[in-house]
Amino acid sequence: MVKENEVSAASLEWRVNMPSGSSQILVPESRQTCRLLSLIMGLVSNIRKFFDKAWNLAVNEPKKVIHCLKVGLALSIVSLFYYMRPLYDGVGGNAMWAVMTVVVVFEYTVGSTLYKCVNRAIGTCLAGSLGIGVHWVASQSGDRFEPVILQASVFLLAAAATFSRFIPTIKARFDYGAMIFILTFSLVSVSGYRVDKLVELAHERVSTIAIGATICLFITMILCPVWAGTELHHLISTNLEKLADSLEGYAAENFRVDGSKNLDEKDSSKRLQGYKCVLNSKAAEEAMANFARWEPAHGKFNFRHPWKQYLKIGASMRSCAYCIETLYGGINSNTETPEFLKKPLNDVCMRLGTSSSKVLKELSSMLKTMTNSTKLDILVDEMNSSVEGLQNALKTLSSYQHIPPPDPKTEEAPNGTEESILKPTALSLMEIVQMATLTSLLIEIASRIEGIVKEVNELASQAKFRDESSKKSKQTQTKLNENDGNEHEVTMTTLQKV
């Protein structure tokens, strides 16, 4: 039987003979096709996500799309000086400098474009005139000393201009101009050693740079201008609203009444991002304030508008946002405040958080409308009274003993009555410290909000905000005029019918 099984197994054996020297591994074609299809689908998915993000950006911020169209229009106009023969003959072969000027100078806001245009013009003119003067002095000294004088001038002036970029006042307002001065002076000095008609070359480059800068300024100030001052004003008022939402959201989340629902995750994350935006806006505020100084009077803002005061308001808001960040950090901590400690202070803490949020929202409305608010003093008094109420509640609460009753299991624990007494006492001490930290932070936030109020009132006095009563009187007069006009139309219609 065994032999028969062996014979039958041998008869059913399959053998594949491969040619000698071949060591290829056969991979099914279907697997290679699946890999190729997965790579193609992944590439298509990434491209689709990119276009979706670009579309959402264009929908949410149409000003950026308009800016792109303005840059394209400026380059199209400047390129005519290179394509059209009469214009090309007028500016010479340096027409490409106008194209380069548009690419380098054209920025998103009017202030940043003005900043670069003025700095480029000053740096180019100053460096060009100095370069021509140094070239004349070097040419008069003879062929032997000419390269020495040119190299020494490049070394000294480039080193001095580079050092000036470390001075804070020059770095803030003329950093780009110093860089253009170094570049232009080096080009003029080096090229003047080999070029005979240096004055004509410098004149053509200055004229082409002036043409490019003029076109940039004309387009950015006429076609849908984006003012840096307006963007800064809007940023500060929006950050005040976000700060108020974060504070109000914390009060609703931490001091909610029993049985009330928690905040949604989307709403909670939105409020969380509010104070983070305030903390991360320092660089944007400083850049916008610097560019706003270069802008002419526009809209509600005069030429001498106090843009530096916005930086002080932003600094006060960030000091308040740091306290709010600490409050939100307490929500995620391992030590939670028990209800028997939180319940007596729920109402006063909720009242303080709400009143502080109202003050911030009123300040935001005050900035948006640029009017002096009549409600601000009342809201500040309410916030201060809420602070006094919280301090009185803490004094009342401190007269009681807040150590929870000992656990029966802890009392019956062997080997040590000392451990059974110290453990609940230590736990209650941590709970009391947690609650004391929370209430002290709320009181500190109220005091820092008063600092924001002080800075906003200073801005209102410097910028000469109009009174709210005059605004209401104008609105009332407008409504009366409209009513008089409607009555006049009705009377004329009646007379015509008669």
GROMACS .gro file of N, CA and C in nm, residues 20 24 26 38 49 57 62 104 108 117 196 243 280 289 306 338 352 377 381 385-386 392 423 425 435 450:
model
   78
   20SER      N    1   1.876   2.771  -1.757
   20SER     CA    2   1.990   2.800  -1.669
   20SER      C    3   2.031   2.947  -1.680
   24GLN      N    4   1.488   3.551  -1.246
   24GLN     CA    5   1.384   3.651  -1.238
   24GLN      C    6   1.271   3.604  -1.147
   26LEU      N    7   0.883   3.635  -1.082
   26LEU     CA    8   0.761   3.667  -1.156
   26LEU      C    9   0.661   3.736  -1.064
   38SER      N   10  -0.311   5.309  -0.773
   38SER     CA   11  -0.312   5.375  -0.641
   38SER      C   12  -0.225   5.501  -0.642
   49LYS      N   13  -0.718   6.831  -0.351
   49LYS     CA   14  -0.715   6.899  -0.220
   49LYS      C   15  -0.650   7.036  -0.231
   57LEU      N   16  -0.960   7.967  -0.012
   57LEU     CA   17  -0.886   8.090   0.016
   57LEU      C   18  -0.938   8.205  -0.070
   62PRO      N   19  -1.131   8.750  -0.097
   62PRO     CA   20  -1.125   8.793  -0.238
   62PRO      C   21  -1.025   8.905  -0.263
  104VAL      N   22   0.954   9.345  -0.753
  104VAL     CA   23   1.011   9.359  -0.619
  104VAL      C   24   0.927   9.451  -0.531
  108TYR      N   25   0.110   9.381  -0.099
  108TYR     CA   26  -0.034   9.361  -0.079
  108TYR      C   27  -0.106   9.489  -0.038
  117CYS      N   28   0.865  10.166  -0.246
  117CYS     CA   29   0.890  10.261  -0.355
  117CYS      C   30   0.976  10.378  -0.307
  196ASP      N   31   3.214  10.383  -2.021
  196ASP     CA   32   3.251  10.523  -2.041
  196ASP      C   33   3.135  10.618  -2.011
  243LEU      N   34  -1.111   8.797   2.220
  243LEU     CA   35  -1.075   8.790   2.361
  243LEU      C   36  -1.200   8.782   2.448
  280ASN      N   37  -0.064   8.558   1.900
  280ASN     CA   38   0.022   8.540   1.783
  280ASN      C   39   0.018   8.658   1.686
  289ALA      N   40   0.150   9.859   1.153
  289ALA     CA   41   0.168   9.994   1.207
  289ALA      C   42   0.283  10.066   1.137
  306PRO      N   43  -0.268  10.831   1.515
  306PRO     CA   44  -0.177  10.768   1.614
  306PRO      C   45  -0.169  10.617   1.599
  338PRO      N   46  -1.366   7.067   4.339
  338PRO     CA   47  -1.490   6.996   4.373
  338PRO      C   48  -1.609   7.091   4.375
  352LEU      N   49  -1.870   8.795   3.701
  352LEU     CA   50  -1.746   8.866   3.669
  352LEU      C   51  -1.699   8.836   3.527
  377ASP      N   52  -1.836  10.338   3.076
  377ASP     CA   53  -1.815  10.363   3.219
  377ASP      C   54  -1.909  10.280   3.305
  381ASP      N   55  -1.793   9.993   3.574
  381ASP     CA   56  -1.839   9.993   3.713
  381ASP      C   57  -1.902   9.859   3.751
  385SER      N   58  -1.771   9.616   4.045
  385SER     CA   59  -1.861   9.567   4.151
  385SER      C   60  -1.862   9.416   4.156
  386SER      N   61  -1.847   9.350   4.039
  386SER     CA   62  -1.838   9.204   4.037
  386SER      C   63  -1.709   9.157   4.104
  392ASN      N   64  -1.564   8.964   4.843
  392ASN     CA   65  -1.646   8.945   4.963
  392ASN      C   66  -1.687   8.800   4.980
  423LYS      N   67  -0.401   6.257   5.463
  423LYS     CA   68  -0.435   6.238   5.322
  423LYS      C   69  -0.553   6.324   5.279
  425THR      N   70  -0.661   6.590   5.427
  425THR     CA   71  -0.623   6.730   5.448
  425THR      C   72  -0.539   6.782   5.332
  435MET      N   73  -0.885   7.652   4.350
  435MET     CA   74  -0.992   7.750   4.345
  435MET      C   75  -0.940   7.891   4.369
  450GLU      N   76  -0.899   9.680   3.258
  450GLU     CA   77  -0.897   9.824   3.284
  450GLU      C   78  -0.779   9.891   3.213
   0.00000   0.00000   0.00000
